[in-house]
PDB file of C-alpha atoms in Angstrom:
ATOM      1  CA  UNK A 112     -13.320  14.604  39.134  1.00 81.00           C
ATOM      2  CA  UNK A 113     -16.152  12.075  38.240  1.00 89.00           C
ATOM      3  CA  UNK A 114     -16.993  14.968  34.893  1.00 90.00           C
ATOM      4  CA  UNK A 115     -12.999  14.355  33.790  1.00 91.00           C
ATOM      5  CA  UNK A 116     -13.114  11.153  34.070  1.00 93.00           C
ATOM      6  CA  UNK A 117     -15.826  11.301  31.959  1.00 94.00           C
ATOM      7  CA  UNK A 118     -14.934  13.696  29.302  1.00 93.00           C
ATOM      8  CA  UNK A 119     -11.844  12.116  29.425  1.00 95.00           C
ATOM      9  CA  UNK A 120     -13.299   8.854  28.406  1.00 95.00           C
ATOM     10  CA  UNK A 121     -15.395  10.969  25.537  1.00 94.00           C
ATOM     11  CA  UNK A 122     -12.312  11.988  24.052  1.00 95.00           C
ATOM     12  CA  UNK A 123     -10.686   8.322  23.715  1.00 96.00           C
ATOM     13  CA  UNK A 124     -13.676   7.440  22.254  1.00 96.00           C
ATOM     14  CA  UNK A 125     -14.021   9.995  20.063  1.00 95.00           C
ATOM     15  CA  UNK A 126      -9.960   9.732  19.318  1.00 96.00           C
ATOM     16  CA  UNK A 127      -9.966   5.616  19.010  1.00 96.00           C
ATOM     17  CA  UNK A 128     -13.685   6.038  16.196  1.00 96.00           C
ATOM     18  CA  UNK A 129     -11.725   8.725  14.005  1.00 95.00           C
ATOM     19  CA  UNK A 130      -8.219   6.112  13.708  1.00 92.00           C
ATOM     20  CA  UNK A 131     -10.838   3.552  12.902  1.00 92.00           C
ATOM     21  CA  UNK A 132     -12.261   5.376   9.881  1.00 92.00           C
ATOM     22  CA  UNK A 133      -8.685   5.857   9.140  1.00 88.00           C
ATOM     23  CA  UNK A 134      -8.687   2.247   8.751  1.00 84.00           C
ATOM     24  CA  UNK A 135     -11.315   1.964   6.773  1.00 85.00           C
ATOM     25  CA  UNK A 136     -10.231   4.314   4.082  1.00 84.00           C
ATOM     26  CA  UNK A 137      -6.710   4.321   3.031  1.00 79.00           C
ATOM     27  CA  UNK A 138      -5.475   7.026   1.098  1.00 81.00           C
ATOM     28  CA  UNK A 139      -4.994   5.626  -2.167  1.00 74.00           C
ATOM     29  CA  UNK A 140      -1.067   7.191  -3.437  1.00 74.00           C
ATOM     30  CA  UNK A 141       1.218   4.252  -4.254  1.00 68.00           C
ATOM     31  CA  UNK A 142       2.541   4.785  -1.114  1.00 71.00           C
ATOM     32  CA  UNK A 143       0.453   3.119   1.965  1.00 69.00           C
ATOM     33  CA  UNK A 144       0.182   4.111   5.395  1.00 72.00           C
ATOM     34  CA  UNK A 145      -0.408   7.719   4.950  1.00 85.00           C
ATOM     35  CA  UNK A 146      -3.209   9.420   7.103  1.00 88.00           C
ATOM     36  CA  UNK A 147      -4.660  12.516   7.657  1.00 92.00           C
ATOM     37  CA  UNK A 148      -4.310  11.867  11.351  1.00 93.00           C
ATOM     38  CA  UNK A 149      -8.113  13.103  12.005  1.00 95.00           C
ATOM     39  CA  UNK A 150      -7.579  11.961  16.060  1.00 96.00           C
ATOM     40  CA  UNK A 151      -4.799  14.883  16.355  1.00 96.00           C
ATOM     41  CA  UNK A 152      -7.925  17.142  16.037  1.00 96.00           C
ATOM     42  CA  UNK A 153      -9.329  16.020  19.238  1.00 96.00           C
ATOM     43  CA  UNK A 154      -5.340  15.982  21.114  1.00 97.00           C
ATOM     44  CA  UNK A 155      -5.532  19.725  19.469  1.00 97.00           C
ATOM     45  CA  UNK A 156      -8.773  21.025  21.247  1.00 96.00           C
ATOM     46  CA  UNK A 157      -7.453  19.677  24.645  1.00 96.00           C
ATOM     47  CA  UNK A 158      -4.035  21.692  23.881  1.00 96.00           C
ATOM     48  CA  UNK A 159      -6.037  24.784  23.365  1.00 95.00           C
ATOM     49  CA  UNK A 160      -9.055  23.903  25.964  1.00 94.00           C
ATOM     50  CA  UNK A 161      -6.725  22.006  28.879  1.00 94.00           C
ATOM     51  CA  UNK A 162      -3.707  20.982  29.020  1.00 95.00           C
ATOM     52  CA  UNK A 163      -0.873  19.492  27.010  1.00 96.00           C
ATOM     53  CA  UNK A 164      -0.328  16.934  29.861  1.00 96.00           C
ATOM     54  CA  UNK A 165      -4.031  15.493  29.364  1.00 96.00           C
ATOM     55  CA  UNK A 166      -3.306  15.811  25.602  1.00 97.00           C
ATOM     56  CA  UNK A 167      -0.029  13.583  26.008  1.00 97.00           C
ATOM     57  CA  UNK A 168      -2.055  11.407  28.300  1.00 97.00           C
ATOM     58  CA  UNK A 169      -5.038  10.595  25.887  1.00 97.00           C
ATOM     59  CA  UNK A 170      -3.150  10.863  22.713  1.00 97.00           C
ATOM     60  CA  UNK A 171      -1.076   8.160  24.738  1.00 97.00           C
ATOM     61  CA  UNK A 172      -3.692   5.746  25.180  1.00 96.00           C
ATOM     62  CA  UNK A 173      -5.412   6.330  22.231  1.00 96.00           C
ATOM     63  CA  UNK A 174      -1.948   4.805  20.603  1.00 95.00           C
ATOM     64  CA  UNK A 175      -1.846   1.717  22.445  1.00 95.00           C
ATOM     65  CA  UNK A 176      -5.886   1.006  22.490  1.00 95.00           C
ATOM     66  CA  UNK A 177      -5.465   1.443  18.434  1.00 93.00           C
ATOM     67  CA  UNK A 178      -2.400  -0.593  18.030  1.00 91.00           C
ATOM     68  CA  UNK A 179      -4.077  -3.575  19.979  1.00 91.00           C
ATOM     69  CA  UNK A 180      -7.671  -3.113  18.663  1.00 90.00           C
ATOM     70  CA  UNK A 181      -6.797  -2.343  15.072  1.00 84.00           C
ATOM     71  CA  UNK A 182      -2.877  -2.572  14.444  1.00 78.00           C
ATOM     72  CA  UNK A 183      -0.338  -4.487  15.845  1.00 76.00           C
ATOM     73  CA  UNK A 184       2.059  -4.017  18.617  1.00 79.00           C
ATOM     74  CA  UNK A 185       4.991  -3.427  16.531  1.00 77.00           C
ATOM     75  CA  UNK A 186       3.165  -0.496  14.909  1.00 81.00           C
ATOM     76  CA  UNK A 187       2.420   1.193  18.162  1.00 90.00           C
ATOM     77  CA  UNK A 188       6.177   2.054  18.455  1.00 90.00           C
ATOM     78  CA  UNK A 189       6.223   3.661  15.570  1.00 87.00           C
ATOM     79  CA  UNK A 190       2.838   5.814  16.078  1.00 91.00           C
ATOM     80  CA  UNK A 191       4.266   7.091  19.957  1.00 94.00           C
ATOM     81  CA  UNK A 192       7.143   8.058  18.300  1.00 94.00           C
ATOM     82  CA  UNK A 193       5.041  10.245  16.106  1.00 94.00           C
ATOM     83  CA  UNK A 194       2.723  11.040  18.593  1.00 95.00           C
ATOM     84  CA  UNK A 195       5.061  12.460  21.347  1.00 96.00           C
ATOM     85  CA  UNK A 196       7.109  14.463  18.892  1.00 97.00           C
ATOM     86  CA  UNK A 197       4.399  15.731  17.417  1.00 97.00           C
ATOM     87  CA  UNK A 198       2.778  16.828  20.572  1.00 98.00           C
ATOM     88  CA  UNK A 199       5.942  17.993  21.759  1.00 98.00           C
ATOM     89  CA  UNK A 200       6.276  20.248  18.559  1.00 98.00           C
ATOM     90  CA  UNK A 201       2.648  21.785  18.472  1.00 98.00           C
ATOM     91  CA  UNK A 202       3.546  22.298  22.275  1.00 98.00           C
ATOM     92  CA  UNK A 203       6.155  24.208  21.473  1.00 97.00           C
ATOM     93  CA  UNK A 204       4.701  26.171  18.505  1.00 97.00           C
ATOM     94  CA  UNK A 205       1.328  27.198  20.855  1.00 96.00           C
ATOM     95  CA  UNK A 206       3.694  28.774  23.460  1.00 96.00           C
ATOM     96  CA  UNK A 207       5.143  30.984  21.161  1.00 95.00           C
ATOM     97  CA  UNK A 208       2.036  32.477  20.248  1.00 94.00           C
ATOM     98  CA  UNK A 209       2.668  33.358  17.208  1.00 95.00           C
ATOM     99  CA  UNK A 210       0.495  30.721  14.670  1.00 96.00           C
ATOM    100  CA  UNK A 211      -3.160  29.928  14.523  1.00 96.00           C
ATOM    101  CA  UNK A 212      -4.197  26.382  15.124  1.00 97.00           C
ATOM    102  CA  UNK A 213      -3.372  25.799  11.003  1.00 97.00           C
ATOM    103  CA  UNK A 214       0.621  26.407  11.833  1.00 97.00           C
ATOM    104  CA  UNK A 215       0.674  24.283  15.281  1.00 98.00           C
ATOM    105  CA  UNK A 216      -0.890  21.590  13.063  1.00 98.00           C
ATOM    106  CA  UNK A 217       1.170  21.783  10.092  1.00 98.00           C
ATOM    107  CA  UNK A 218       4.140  21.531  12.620  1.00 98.00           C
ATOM    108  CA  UNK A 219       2.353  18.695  14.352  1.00 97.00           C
ATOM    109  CA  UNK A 220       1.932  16.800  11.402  1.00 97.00           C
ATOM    110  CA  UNK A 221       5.431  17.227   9.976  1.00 97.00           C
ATOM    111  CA  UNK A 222       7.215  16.193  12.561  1.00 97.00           C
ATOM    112  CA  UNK A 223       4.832  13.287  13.342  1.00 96.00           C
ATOM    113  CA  UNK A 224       5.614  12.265  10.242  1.00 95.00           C
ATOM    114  CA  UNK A 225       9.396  12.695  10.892  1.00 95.00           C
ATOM    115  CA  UNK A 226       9.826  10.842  13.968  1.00 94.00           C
ATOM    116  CA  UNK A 227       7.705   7.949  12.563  1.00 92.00           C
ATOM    117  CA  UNK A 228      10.766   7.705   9.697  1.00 92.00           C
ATOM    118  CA  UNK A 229      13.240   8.087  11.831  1.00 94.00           C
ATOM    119  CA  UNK A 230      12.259   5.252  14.199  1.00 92.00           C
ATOM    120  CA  UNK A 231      11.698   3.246  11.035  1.00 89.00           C
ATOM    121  CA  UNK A 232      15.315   3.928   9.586  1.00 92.00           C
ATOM    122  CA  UNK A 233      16.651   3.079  13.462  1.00 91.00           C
ATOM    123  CA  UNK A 234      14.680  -0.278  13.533  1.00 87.00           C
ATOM    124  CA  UNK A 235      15.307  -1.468  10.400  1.00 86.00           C
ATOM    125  CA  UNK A 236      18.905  -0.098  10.273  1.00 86.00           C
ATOM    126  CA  UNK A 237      18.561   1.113   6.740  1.00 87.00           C
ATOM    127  CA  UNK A 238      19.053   4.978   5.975  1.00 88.00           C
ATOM    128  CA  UNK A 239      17.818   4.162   2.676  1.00 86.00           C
ATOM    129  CA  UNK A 240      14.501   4.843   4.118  1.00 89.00           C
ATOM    130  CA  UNK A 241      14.827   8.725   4.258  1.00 89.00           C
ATOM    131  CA  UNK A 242      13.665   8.240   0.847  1.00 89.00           C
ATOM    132  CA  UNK A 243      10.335   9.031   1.586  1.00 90.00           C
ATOM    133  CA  UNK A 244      11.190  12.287   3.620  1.00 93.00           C
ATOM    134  CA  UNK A 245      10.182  14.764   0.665  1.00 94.00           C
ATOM    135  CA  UNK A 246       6.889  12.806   0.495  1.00 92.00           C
ATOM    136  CA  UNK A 247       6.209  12.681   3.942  1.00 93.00           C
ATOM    137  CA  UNK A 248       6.984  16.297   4.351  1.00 95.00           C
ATOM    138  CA  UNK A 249       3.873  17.236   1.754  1.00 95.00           C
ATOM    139  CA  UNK A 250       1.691  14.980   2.540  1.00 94.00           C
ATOM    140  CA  UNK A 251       2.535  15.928   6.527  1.00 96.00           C
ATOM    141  CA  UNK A 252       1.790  19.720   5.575  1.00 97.00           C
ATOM    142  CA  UNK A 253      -1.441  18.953   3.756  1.00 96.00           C
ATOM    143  CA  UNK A 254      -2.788  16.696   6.312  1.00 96.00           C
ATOM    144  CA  UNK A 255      -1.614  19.506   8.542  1.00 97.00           C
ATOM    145  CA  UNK A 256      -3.531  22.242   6.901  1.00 97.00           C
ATOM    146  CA  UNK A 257      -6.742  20.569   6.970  1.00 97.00           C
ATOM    147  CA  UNK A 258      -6.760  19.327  10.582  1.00 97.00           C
ATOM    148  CA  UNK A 259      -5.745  22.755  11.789  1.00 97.00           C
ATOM    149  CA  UNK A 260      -8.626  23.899   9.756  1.00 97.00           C
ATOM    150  CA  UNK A 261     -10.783  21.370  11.589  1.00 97.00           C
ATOM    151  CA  UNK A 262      -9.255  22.474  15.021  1.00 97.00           C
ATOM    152  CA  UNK A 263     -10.088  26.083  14.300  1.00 96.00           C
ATOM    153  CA  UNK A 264     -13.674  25.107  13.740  1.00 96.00           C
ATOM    154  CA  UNK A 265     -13.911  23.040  16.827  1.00 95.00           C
ATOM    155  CA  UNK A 266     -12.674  25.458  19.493  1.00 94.00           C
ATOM    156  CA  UNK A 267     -14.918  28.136  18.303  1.00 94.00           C
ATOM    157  CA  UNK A 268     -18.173  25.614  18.766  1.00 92.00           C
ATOM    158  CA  UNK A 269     -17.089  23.513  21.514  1.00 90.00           C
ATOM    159  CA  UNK A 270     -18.479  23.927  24.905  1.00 87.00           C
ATOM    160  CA  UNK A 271     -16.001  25.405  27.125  1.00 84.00           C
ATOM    161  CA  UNK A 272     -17.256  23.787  30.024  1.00 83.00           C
ATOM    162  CA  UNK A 273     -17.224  20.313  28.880  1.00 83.00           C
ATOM    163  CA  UNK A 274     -13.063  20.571  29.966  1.00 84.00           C
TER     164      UNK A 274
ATOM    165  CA  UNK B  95      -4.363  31.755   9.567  1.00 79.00           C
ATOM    166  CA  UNK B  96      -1.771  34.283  10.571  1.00 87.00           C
ATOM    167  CA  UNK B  97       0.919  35.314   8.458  1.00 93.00           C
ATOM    168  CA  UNK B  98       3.223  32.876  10.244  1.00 95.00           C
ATOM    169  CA  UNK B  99       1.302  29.855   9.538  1.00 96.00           C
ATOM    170  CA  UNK B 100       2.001  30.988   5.823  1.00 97.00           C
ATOM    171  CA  UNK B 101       5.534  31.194   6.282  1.00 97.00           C
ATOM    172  CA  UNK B 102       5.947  27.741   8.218  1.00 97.00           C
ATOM    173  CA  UNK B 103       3.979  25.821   5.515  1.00 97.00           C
ATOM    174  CA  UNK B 104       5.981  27.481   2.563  1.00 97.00           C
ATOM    175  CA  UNK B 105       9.182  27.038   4.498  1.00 97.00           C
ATOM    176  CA  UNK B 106       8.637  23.102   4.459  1.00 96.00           C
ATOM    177  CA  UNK B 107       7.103  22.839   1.382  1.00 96.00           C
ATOM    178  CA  UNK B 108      10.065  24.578  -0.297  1.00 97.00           C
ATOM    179  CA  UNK B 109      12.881  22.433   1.564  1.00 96.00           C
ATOM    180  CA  UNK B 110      10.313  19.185   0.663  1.00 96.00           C
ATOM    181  CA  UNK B 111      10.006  20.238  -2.994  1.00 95.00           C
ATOM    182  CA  UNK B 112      14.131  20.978  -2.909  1.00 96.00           C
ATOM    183  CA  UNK B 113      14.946  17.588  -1.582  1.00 93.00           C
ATOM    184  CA  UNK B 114      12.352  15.798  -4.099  1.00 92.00           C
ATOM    185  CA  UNK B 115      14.549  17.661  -6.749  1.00 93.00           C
ATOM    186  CA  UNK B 116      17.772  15.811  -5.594  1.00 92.00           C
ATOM    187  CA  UNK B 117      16.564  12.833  -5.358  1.00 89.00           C
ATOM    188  CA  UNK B 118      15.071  13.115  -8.472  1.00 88.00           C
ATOM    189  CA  UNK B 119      17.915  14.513 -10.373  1.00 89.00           C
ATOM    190  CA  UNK B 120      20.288  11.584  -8.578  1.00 86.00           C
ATOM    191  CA  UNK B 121      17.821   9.007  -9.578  1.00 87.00           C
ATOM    192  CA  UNK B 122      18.977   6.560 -12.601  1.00 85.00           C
ATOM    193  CA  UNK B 123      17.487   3.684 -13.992  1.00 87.00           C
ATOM    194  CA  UNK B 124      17.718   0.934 -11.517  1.00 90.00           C
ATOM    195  CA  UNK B 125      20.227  -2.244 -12.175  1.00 91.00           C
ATOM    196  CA  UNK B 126      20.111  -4.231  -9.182  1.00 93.00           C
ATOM    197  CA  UNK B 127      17.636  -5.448  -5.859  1.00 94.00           C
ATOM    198  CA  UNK B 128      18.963  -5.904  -2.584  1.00 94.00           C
ATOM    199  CA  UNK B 129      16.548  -7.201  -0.030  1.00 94.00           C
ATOM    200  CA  UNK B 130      17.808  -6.783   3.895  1.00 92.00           C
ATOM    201  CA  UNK B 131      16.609  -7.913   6.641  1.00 90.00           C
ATOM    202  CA  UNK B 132      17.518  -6.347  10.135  1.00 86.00           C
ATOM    203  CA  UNK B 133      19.962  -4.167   8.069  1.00 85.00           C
ATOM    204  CA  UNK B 134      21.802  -7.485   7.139  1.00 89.00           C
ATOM    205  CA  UNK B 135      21.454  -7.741   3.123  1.00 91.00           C
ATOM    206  CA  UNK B 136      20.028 -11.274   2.086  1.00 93.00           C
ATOM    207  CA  UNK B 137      20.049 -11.063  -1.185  1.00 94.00           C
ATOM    208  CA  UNK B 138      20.907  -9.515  -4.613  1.00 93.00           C
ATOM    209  CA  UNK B 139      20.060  -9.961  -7.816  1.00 93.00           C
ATOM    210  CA  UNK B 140      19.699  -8.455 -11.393  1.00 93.00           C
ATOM    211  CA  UNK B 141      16.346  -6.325 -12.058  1.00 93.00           C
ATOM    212  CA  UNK B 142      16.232  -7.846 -15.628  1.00 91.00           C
ATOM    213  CA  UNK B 143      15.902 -10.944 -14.339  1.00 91.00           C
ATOM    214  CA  UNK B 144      12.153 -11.887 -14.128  1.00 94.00           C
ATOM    215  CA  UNK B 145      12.104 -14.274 -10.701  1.00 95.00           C
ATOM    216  CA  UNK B 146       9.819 -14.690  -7.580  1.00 95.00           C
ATOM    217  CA  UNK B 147      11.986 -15.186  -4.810  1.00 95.00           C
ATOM    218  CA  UNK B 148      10.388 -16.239  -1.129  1.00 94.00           C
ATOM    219  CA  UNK B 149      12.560 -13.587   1.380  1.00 93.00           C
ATOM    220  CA  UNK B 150      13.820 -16.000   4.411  1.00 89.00           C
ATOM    221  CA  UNK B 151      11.920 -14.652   7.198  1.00 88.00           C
ATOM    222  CA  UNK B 152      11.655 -15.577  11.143  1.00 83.00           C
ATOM    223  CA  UNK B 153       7.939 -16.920  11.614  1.00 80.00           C
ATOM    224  CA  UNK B 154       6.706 -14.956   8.540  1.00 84.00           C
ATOM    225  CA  UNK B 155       6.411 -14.857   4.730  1.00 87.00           C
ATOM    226  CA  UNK B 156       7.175 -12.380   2.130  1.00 92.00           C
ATOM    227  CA  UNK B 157       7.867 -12.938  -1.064  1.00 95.00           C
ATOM    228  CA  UNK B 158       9.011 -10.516  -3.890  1.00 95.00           C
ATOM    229  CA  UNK B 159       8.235 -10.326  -7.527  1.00 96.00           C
ATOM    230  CA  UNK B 160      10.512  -8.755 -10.438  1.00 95.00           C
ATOM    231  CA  UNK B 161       8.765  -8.907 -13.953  1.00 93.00           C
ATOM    232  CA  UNK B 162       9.371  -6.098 -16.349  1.00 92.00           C
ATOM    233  CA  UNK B 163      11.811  -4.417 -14.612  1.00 92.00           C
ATOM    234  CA  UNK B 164       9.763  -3.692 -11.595  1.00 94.00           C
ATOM    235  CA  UNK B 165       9.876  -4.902  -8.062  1.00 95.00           C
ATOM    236  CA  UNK B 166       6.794  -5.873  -5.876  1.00 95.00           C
ATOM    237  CA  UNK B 167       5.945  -7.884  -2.747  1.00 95.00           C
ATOM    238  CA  UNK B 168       3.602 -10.430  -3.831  1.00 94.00           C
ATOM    239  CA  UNK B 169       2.865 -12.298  -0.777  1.00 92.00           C
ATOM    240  CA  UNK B 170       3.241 -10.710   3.300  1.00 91.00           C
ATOM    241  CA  UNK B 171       1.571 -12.396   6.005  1.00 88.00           C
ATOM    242  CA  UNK B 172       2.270  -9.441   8.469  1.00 81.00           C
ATOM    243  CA  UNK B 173      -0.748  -7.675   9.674  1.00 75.00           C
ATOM    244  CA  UNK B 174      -0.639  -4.365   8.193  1.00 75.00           C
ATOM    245  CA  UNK B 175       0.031  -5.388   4.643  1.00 82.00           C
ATOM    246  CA  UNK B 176       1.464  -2.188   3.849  1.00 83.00           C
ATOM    247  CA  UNK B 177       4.512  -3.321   1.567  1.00 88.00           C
ATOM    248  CA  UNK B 178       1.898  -5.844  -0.611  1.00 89.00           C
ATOM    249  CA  UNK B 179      -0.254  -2.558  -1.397  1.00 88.00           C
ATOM    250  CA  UNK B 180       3.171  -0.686  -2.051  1.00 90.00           C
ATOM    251  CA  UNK B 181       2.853   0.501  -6.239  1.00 91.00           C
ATOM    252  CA  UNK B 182       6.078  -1.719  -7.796  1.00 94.00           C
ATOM    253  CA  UNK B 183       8.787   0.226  -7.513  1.00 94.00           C
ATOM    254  CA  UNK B 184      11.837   0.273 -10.523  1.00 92.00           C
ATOM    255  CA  UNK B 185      14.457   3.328  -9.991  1.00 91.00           C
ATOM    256  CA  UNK B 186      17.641   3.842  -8.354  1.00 91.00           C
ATOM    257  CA  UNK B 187      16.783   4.637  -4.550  1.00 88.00           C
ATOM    258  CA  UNK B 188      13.174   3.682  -4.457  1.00 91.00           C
ATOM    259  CA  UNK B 189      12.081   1.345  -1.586  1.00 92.00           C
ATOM    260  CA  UNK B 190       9.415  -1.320  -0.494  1.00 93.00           C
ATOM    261  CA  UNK B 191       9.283  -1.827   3.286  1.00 90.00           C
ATOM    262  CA  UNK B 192       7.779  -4.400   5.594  1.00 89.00           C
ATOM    263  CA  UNK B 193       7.665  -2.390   9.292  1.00 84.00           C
ATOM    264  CA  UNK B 194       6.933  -5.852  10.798  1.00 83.00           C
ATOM    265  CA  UNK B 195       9.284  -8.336   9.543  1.00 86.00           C
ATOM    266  CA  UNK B 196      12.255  -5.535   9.249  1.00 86.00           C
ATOM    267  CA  UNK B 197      12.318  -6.323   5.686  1.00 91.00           C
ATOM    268  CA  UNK B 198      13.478  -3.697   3.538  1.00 92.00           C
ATOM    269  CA  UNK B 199      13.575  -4.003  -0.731  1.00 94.00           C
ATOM    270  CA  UNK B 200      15.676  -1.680  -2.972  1.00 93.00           C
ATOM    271  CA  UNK B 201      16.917  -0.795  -5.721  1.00 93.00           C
ATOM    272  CA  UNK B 202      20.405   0.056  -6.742  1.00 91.00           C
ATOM    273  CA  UNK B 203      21.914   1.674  -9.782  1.00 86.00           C
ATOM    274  CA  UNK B 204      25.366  -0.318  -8.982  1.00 74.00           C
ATOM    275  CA  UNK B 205      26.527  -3.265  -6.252  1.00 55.00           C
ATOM    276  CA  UNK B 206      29.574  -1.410  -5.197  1.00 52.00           C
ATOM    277  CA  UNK B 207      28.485   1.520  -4.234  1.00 48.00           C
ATOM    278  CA  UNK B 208      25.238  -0.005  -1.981  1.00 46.00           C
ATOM    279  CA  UNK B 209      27.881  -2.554  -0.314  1.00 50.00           C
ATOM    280  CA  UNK B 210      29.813   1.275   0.823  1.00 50.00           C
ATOM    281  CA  UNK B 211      26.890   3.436   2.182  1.00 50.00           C
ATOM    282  CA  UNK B 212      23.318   1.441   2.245  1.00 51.00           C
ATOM    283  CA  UNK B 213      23.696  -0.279   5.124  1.00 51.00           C
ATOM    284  CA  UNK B 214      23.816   1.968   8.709  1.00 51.00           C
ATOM    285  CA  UNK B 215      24.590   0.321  11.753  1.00 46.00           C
TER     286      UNK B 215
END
């Protein structure tokens, strides 16, 4: 119990330092706001290492600690919606067995991406919005490519014993 | 990778690239900007008109630019400043949003036709 809590704490940490580089360094494409979403890396080792309820739990409050610490509360809506659909996605995709951790991702990221605009269209009660779907889609997938990339490093190195 | 990640990525990269191609193809030169605000519209006004106009928002401040047939957001107060970085935007459909104030900016190709289907409710 006392080694969960822990590594549990580890991975919040680790989660809350990679959204803060994310801060840091926008990606500069005329369109702000986009992210490679490095802290799904660390929700996607504790889908393949533990469980997806601990990986809903920590991806959870890794949301709200980044929305207070370095957003705002208004953008915390947006980033559960991401976050739970995207979870619930790459849930989804790793029971079916039939991707590497590059497909759950790519899934992941997409529909992260996804719910974000669709919350944003409901909030602001302007369809218009879907504008940016194509966009989103891409830059979803490519963000998606390289943190599944990442995620297949990571389980092949990490300790198994550290879940 | 397996051969299904390869399939999943070109399967949304082809419906991504397919819907870019509509709205491209759909896209005409803009004529008009309509800002909203909670999916109310606030204002219109004619793109070839050069103007800074201060949008009316609760406890907040964002004001638009149009100079050379372009739209920006000059001035946001919110905290994420996303819409101020936001390149200036000019065609028929394109978009500058402010998440935090619900403040949306676009651009129209014709009045009547926004009035009809821009606003959802």
């Amino acid at each position: 119990m006392t080694k969960r809590v822990a590594a549990d704490g580890l991975f919040i940490s680790l989660s809350l330092v990679v959204s803060y580089i994310e801060v840091m360094l926008p990606i500069p494409l005329g369109i702000p706001g986009v992210k490679i979403g490095l802290a799904n890396a660390v929700i996607m080792v504790l889908l393949f290492f533990s469980t997806w309820q601990r990986a809903l739990g920590i991806s959870v409050l890794r949301i709200v600690l980044a929305g207070f610490l370095f957003g705002n509360p208004m953008t915390i809506v947006y980033s559960l919606a991401g976050g739970v659909l995207s979870l619930f996605v790459m849930v989804i995709l790793k029971k079916m067995e039939e991707f590497s951790a590059v497909g759950i991702s790519v899934g992941g990221g997409v529909a992260h991406n996804l719910g974000q605009l669709t919350v944003a269209v409901l909030l602001m009660e302007n369809a218009k919005i879907y504008y940016y779907a194509p966009v989103l889609l891409i830059t979803g997938t490519i963000a998606g490519i390289a943190i599944g990339a990442l995620t297949g490093v990571l389980i092949k190195k990490m300790p198994k014993q550290l879940f | 990778m397996k051969k299904k990640d390869v399939i999943l990525i070109s399967v949304v990269l082809v419906i991504a690239l397919i819907s870019f191609g509509i709205l491209k193809f759909m896209q005409k030169d803009g004529k008009e900007v309509i800002v909203t605000m909670n999916g109310k519209m606030v204002y219109t006004t004619d793109l070839r008109e050069d103007q800074v106009y201060k949008i009316p928002v609760k406890d907040g401040e964002n004001v638009m630019e149009i100079s050379d047939g372009k739209v920006r957001m000059k001035k946001a107060d919110c905290p994420d400043q996303i819409c101020k970085h936001h390149r200036a935007i000019e065609k028929s459909g394109e978009t500058i949003v402010c998440l935090p104030h619900k403040v949306v900016i676009e651009i129209s190709s014709d009045t009547k036709e926004q009035e009809l289907d821009g606003i959802t409710r």
